[in-house]
Short mmCIF file of C-alpha atoms and ligand atoms in Angstrom, two decimals:
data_model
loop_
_atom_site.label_atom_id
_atom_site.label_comp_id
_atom_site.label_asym_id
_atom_site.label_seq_id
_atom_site.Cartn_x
_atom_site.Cartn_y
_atom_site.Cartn_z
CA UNK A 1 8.83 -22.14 30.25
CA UNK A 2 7.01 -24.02 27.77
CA UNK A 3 5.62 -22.48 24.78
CA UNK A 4 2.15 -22.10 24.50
CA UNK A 5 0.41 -23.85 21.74
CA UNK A 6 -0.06 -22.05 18.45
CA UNK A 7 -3.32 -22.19 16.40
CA UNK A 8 -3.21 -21.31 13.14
CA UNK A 9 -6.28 -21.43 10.34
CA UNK A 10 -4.85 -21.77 6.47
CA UNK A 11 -6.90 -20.03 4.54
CA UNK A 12 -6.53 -20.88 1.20
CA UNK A 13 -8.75 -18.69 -1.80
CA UNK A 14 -9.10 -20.83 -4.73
CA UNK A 15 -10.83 -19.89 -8.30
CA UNK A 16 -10.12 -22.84 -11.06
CA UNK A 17 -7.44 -24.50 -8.90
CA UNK A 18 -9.08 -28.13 -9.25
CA UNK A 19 -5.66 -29.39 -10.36
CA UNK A 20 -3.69 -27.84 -7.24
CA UNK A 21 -6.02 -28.46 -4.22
CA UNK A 22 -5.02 -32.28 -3.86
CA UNK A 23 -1.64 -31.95 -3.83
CA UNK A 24 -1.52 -28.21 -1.97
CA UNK A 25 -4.22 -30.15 0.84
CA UNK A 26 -1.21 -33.17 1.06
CA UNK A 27 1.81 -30.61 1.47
CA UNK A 28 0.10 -28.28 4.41
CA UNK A 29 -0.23 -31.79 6.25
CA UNK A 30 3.52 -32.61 5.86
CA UNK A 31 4.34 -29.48 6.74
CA UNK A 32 2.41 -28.00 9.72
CA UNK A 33 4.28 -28.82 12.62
CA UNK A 34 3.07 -31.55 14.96
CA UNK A 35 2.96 -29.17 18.29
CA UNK A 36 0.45 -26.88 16.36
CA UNK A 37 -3.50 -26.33 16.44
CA UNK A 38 -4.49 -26.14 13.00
CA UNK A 39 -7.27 -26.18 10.36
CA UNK A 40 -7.36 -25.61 7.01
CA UNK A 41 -9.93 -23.45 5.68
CA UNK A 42 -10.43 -23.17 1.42
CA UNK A 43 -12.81 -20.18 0.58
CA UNK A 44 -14.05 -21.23 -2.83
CA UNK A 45 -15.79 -18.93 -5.50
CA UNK A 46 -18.34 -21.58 -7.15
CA UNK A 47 -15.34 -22.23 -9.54
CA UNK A 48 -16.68 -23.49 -12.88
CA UNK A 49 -14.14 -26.43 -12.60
CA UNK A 50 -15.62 -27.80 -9.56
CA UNK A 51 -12.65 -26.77 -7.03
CA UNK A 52 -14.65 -26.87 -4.01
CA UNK A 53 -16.34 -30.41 -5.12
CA UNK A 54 -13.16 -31.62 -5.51
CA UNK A 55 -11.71 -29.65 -1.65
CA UNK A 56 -15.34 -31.80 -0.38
CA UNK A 57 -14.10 -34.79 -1.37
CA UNK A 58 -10.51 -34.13 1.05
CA UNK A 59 -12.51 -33.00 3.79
CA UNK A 60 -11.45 -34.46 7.13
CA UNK A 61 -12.39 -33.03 10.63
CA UNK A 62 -9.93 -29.76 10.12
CA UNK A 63 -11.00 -29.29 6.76
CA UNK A 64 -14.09 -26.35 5.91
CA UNK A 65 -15.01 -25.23 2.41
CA UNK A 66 -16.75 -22.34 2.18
CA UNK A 67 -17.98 -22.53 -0.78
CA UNK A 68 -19.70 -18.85 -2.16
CA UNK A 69 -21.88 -18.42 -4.69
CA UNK A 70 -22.65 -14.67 -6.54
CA UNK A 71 -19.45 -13.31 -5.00
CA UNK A 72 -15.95 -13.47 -6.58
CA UNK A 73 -12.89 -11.57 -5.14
CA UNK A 74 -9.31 -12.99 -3.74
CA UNK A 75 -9.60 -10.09 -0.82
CA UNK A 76 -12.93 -10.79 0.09
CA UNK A 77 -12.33 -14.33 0.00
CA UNK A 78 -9.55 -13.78 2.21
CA UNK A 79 -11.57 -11.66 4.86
CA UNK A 80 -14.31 -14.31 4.45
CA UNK A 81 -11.58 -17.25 5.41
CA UNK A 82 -10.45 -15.04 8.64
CA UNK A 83 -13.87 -14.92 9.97
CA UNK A 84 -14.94 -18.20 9.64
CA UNK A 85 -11.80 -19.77 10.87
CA UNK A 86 -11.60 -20.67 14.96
CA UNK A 87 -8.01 -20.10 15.59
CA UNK A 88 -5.43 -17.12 17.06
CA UNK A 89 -3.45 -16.52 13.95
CA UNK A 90 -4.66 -16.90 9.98
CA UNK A 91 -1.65 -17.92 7.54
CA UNK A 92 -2.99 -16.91 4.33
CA UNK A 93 -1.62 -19.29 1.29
CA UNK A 94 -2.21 -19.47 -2.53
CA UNK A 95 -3.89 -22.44 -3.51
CA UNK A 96 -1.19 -22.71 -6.71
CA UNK A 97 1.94 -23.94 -5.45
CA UNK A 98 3.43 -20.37 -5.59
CA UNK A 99 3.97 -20.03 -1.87
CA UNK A 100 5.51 -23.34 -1.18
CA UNK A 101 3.97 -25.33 1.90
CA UNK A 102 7.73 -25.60 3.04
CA UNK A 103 8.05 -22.09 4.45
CA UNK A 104 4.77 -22.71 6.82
CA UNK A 105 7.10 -23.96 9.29
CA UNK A 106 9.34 -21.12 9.33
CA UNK A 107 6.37 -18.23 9.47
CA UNK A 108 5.16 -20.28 12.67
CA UNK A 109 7.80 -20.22 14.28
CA UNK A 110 8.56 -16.56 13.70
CA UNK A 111 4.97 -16.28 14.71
CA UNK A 112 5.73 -18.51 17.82
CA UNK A 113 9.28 -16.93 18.96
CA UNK A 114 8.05 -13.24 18.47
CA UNK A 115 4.13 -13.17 19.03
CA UNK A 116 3.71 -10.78 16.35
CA UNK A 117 0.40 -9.02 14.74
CA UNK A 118 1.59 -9.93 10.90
CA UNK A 119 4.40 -12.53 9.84
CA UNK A 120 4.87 -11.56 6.32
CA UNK A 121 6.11 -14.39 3.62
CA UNK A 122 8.53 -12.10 1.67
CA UNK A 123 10.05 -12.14 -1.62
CA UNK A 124 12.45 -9.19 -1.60
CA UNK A 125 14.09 -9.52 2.46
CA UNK A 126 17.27 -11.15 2.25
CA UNK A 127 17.12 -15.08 1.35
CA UNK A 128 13.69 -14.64 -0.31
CA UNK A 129 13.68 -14.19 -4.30
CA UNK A 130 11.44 -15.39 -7.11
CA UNK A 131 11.81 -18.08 -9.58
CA UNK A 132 11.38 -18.00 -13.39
CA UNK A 133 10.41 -14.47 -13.51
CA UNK A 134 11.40 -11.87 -16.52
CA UNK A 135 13.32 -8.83 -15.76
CA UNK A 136 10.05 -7.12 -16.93
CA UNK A 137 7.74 -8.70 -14.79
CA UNK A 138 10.18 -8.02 -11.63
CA UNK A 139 10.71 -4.14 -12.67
CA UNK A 140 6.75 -4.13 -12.03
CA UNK A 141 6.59 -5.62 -9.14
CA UNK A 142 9.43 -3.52 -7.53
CA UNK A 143 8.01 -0.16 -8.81
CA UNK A 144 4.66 -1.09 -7.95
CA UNK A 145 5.99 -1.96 -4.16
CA UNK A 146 7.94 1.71 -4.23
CA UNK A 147 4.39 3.25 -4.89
CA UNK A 148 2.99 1.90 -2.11
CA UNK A 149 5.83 2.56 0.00
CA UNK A 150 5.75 5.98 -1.22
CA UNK A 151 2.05 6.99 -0.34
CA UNK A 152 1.26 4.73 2.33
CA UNK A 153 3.52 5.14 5.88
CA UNK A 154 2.48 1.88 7.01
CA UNK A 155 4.44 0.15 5.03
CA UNK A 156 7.51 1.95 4.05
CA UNK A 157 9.31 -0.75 6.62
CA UNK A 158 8.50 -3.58 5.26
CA UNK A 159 9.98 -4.97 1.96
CA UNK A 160 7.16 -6.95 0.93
CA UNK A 161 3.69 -5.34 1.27
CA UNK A 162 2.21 -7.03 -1.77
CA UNK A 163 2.82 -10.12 -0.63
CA UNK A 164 -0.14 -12.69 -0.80
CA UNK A 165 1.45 -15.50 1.44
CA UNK A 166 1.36 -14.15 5.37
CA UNK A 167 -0.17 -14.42 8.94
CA UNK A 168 -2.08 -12.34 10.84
CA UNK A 169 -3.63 -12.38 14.54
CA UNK A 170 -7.17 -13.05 13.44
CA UNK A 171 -8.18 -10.74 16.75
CA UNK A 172 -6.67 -7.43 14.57
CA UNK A 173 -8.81 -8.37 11.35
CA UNK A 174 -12.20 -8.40 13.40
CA UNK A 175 -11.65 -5.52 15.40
CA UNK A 176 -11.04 -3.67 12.29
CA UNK A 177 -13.52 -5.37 10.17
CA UNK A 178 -15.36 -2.01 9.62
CA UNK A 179 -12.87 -0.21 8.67
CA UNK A 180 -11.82 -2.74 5.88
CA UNK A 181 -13.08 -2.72 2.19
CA UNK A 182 -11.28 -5.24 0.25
CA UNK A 183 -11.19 -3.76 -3.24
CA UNK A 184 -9.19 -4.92 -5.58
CA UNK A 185 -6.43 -8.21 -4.59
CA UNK A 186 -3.85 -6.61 -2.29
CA UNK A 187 -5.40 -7.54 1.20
CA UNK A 188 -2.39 -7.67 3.01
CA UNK A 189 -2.21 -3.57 2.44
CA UNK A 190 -5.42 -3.72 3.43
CA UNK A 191 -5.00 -4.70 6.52
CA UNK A 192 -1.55 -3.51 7.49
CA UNK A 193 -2.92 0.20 6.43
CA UNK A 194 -6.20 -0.35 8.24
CA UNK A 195 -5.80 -2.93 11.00
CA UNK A 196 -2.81 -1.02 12.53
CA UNK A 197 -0.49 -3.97 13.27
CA UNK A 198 1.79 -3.30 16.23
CA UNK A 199 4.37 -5.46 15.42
CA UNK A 200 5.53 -7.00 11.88
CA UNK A 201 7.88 -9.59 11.22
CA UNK A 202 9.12 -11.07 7.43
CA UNK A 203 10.32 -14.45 6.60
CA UNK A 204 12.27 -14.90 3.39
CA UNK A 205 10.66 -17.26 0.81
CA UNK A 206 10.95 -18.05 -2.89
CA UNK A 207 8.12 -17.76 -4.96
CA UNK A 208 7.62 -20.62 -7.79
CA UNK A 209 6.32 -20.64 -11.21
CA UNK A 210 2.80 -22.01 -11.45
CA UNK A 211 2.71 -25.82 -12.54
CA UNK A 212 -1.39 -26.01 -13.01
CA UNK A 213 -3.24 -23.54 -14.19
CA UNK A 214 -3.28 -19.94 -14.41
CA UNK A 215 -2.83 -16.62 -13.17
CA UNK A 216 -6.65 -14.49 -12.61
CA UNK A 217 -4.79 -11.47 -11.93
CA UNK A 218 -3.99 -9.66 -15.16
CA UNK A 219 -3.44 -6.08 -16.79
CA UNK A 220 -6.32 -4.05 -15.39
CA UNK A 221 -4.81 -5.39 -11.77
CA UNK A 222 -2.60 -2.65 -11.91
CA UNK A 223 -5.29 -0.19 -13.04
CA UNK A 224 -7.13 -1.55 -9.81
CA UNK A 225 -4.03 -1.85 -7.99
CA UNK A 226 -3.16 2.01 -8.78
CA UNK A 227 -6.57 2.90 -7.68
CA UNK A 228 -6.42 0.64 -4.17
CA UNK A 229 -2.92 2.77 -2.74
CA UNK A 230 -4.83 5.91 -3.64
CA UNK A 231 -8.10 4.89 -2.10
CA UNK A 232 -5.60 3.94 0.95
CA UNK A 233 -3.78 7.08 0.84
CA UNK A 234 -7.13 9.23 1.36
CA UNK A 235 -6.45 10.28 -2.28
CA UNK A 236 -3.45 12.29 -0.66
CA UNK A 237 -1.76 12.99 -4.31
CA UNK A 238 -4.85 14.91 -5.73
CA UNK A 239 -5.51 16.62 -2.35
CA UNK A 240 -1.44 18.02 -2.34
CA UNK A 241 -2.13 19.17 -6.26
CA UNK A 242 -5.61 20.76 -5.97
CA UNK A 243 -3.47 22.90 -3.35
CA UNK A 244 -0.95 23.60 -5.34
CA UNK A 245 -3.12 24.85 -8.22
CA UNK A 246 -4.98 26.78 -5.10
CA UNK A 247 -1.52 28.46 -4.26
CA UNK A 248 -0.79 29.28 -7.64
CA UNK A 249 -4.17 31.11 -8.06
CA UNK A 250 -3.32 32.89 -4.55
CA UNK A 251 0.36 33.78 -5.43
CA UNK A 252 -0.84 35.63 -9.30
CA UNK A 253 -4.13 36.82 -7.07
CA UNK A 254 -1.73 38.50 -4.20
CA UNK A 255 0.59 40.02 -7.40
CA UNK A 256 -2.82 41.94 -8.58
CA UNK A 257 -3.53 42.97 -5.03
CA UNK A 258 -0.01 44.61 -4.14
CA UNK A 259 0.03 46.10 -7.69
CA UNK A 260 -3.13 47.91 -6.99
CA UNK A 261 -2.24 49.13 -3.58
CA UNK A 262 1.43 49.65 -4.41
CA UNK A 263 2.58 50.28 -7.73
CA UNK A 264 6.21 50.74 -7.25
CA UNK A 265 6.24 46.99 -5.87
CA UNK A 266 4.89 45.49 -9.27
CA UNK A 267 7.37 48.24 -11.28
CA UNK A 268 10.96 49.50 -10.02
CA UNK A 269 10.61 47.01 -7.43
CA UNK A 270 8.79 43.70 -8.76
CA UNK A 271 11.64 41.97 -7.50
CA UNK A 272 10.27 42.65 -3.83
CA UNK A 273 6.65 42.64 -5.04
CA UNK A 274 7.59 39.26 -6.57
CA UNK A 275 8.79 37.67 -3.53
CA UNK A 276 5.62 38.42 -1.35
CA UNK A 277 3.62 36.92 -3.37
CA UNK A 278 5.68 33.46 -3.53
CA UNK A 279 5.70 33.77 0.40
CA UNK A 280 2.18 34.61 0.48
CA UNK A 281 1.04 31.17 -1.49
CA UNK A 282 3.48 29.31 0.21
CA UNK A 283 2.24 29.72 3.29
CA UNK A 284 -1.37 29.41 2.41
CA UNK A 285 -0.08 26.16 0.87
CA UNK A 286 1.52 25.32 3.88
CA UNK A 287 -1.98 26.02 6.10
CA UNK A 288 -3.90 24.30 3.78
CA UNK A 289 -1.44 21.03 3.71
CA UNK A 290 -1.99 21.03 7.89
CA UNK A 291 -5.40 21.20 7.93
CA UNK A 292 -6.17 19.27 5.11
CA UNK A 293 -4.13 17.43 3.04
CA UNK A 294 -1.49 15.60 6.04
CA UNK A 295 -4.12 16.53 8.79
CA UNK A 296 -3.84 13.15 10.29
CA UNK A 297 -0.19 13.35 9.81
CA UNK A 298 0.77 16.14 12.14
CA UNK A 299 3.40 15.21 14.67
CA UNK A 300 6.15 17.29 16.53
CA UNK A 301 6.21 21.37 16.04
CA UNK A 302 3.91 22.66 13.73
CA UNK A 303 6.82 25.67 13.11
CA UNK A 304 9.72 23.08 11.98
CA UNK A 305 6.98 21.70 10.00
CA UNK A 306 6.82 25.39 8.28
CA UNK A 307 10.41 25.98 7.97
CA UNK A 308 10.68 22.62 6.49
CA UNK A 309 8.08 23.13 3.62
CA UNK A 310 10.00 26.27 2.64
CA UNK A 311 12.92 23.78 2.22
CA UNK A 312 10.22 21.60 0.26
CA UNK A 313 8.69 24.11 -2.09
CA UNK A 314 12.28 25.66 -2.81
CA UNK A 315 13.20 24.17 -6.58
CA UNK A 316 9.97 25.49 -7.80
CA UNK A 317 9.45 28.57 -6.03
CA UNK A 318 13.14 29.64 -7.40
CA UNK A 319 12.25 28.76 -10.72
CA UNK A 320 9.08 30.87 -10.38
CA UNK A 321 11.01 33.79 -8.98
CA UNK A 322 13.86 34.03 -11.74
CA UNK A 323 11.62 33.24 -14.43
CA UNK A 324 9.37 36.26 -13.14
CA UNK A 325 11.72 38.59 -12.14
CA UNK A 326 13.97 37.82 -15.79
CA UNK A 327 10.76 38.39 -17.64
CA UNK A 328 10.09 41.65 -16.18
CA UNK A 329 13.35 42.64 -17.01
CA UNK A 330 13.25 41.90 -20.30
CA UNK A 331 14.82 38.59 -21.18
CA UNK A 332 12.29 36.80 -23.61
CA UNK A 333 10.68 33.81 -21.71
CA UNK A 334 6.89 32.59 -22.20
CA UNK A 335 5.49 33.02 -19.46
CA UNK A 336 3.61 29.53 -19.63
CA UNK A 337 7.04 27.92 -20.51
CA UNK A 338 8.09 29.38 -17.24
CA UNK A 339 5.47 28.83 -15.12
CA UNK A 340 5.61 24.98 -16.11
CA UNK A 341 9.16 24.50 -15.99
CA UNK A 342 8.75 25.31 -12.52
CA UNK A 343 5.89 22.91 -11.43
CA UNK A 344 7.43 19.92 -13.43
CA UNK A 345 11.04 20.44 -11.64
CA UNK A 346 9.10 21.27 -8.41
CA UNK A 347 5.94 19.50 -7.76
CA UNK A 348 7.69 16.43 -7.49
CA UNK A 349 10.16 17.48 -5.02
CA UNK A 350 7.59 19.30 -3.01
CA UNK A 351 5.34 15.98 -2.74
CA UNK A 352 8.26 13.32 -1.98
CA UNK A 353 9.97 15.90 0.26
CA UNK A 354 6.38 16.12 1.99
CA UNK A 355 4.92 12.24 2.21
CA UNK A 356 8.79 11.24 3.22
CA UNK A 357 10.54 14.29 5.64
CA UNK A 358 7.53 16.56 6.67
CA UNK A 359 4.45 14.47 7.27
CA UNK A 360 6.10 11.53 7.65
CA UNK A 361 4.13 10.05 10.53
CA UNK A 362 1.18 9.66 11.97
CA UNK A 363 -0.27 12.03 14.28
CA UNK A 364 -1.59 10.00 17.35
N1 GDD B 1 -11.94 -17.32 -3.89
C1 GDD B 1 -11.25 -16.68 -4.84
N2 GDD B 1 -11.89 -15.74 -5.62
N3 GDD B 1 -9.96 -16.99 -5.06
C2 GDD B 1 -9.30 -16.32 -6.04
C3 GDD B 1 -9.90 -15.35 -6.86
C4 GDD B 1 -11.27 -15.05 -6.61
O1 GDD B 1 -11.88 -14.21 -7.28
N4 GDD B 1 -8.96 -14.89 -7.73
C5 GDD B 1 -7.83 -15.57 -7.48
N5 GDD B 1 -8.02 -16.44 -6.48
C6 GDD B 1 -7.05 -17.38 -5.86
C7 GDD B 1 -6.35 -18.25 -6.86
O2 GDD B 1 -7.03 -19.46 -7.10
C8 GDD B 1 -5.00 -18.51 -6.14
O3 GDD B 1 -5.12 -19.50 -5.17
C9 GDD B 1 -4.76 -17.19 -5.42
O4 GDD B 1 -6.05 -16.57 -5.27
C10 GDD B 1 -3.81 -16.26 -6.19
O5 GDD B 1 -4.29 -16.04 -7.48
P1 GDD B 1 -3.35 -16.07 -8.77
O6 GDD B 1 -4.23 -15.87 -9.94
O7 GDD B 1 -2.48 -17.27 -8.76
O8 GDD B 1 -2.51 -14.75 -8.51
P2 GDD B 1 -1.01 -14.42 -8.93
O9 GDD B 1 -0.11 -15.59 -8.79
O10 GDD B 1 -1.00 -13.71 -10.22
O11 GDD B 1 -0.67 -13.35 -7.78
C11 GDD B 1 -0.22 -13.78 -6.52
O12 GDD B 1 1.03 -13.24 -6.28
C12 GDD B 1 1.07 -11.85 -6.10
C13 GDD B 1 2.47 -11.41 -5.87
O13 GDD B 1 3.12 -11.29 -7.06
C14 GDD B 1 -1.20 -13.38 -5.39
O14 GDD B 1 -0.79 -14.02 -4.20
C15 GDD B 1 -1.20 -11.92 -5.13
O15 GDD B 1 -1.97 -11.66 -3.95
C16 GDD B 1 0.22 -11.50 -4.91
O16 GDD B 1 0.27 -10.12 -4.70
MN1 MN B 2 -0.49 -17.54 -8.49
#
């Protein structure tokens, strides 16, 4: 069986590249494979050193330049490139050099043997790696992947979801164009968040220093960046603490309730009294977290789900409970001390143990 022929657009987002575009235009031709369908397509913001003039003057009869004037943004550009371009897949390539032209071949043919959504150009899979980068500058990269990975289930599979250099069907981007808002420079979250990829392959490559020119992205990228996982995560995070601070107002609330109906409970027997009220918030937590906070994340028995968040909200509800109990019985404690103590040794186990073991998944 022959294999059908592969048609690929390269969209390339440029800003101030005027020094790259010549020699990045020369290395796609050497290294897009003969058998394939291709076009190039640079998406060009009106750079002030006359990038796209310079893109017009390669232009041959697979060449655009779409050249956009009051707009600036690499994801937009991006999204703009997709829907212009004509063919099945979009390989999405920095105009500096970075992503070397060599590895086109070997993301089309993963693209060609597997027939996946998204081929992702990796850094961190095995055989991929960067060049002349501090240990600093890697530590960020690496904890900034981990975030995503941590709130965003789409991608805790893949080991490069910040990667700028991949393919994508160009069919998944415009069925999905609604649901996309490109804020901010990570697009390929974007759309493997939003576009719901079936299938996701990564091919190894090594990034390079920049030769020409130089970087747009700097420090308040990772303000922006911070802000785009959240956005992406529904703003899960402030969602799972407004219900903790909920359940803590629930747990002292319940305390004052028993105590007025029951005396002994919040005297000879606080102990008891104690431990009603922790079981009271923690399942209000627990209801509030299904209907709200993981609501889309609801898969398999709701009552594993339960026993499984008592597991989850253990470290800080036995904190609470000692601290509580030891106080009423006399050892000296501040209560705030306490109370704090147990949210800083908890919280965090509560939300990883949540995002990673009880609402891992998606709820179809
Ligand atoms: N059209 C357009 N508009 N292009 C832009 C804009 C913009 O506002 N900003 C940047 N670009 C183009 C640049 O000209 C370059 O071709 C590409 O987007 C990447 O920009 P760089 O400024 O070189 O980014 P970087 O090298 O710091 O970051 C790259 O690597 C990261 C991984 O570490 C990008 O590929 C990121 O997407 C990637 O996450
Ligand atoms: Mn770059």
């Amino acid at each position: 069986m022959s294999r059908q022929t592969m048609s690929v657009a390269i969209v390339i987002p440029t800003y101030n590249e005027v020094e790259n575009i010549g020699i990045l235009l020369g290395e796609i031709k050497k290294n897009v494979p003969t058998d394939v369908d291709y076009e190039i397509v640079v998406v060009d913001d009106n750079s002030p050193d006359g990038t796209w003039k310079k893109a017009v003057e390669l232009l041959e009869n697979n060449i655009f330049v779409v050249r956009r004037i009051g707009l600036k943004g690499l994801s937009t550009a991006v999204i703009d490139g997709i829907i212009f371009s004509s063919k099945d897949y979009a390989l999405v390539l920095d105009a500096d050099l970075q992503h070397p032209p060599e590895y086109i071949k070997d993301m089309i043919s993963e693209a060609q043997k597997t027939n996946v959504d998204v081929v992702i150009g990796s850094r961190y899979t095995k055989g991929g790696g960067v060049a002349g980068w501090s240990k600093t500058r890697l530590l960020i990269s690496k904890t900034a992947t981990l975030i995503a990975k941590l709130f965003l289930p789409s991608v805790r599979r893949i080991s490069d979801p910040m990667s700028g250099f991949f393919m994508v069907k160009r069919r998944i981007v415009l069925e999905n164009l609604s649901k996309l808002n490109p804020y901010g420079f990570k697009i390929l979250l974007e759309i493997l968040e939003r576009c719901n990829p079936k299938t996701v392959s990564e091919v190894p490559y090594i990034f390079r220093p920049r030769i020409y020119g130089k970087s747009k992205l700097g420090a308040k990228t990772i303000i922006q960046y911070i802000l785009h996982v959240m956005k992406l995560s529904g703003w899960r995070p402030f969602k799972f603490v407004l219900v903790g601070l909920a359940g803590m107002v629930v747990n002292l609330g319940v305390l004052q309730l028993i105590g007025f109906l029951s005396p002994l409970l919040i005297n000879q027997l606080f102990a008891v009294g104690s431990a009603i009220s922790i079981e009271i918030s923690v399942v209000f937590n627990f209801v509030l977290h299904e209907v709200w906070t993981f609501r889309d994340r609801r898969s398999g028995k709701a009552m594993a789900r339960l026993a499984l968040f008592h597991v989850s909200s253990a470290p800080s509800v036995i904190v609470q409970y000692l601290s509580a109990v030891s106080m009423k019985y006399g050892l000296s404690m501040n209560p705030i001390i306490a109370q704090l103590i147990g949210i800083l040794i908890g919280f965090p186990f509560n939300y990883i143990f949540s995002e990673l073991g009880i609402w891992k998944r998606k709820s179809v």
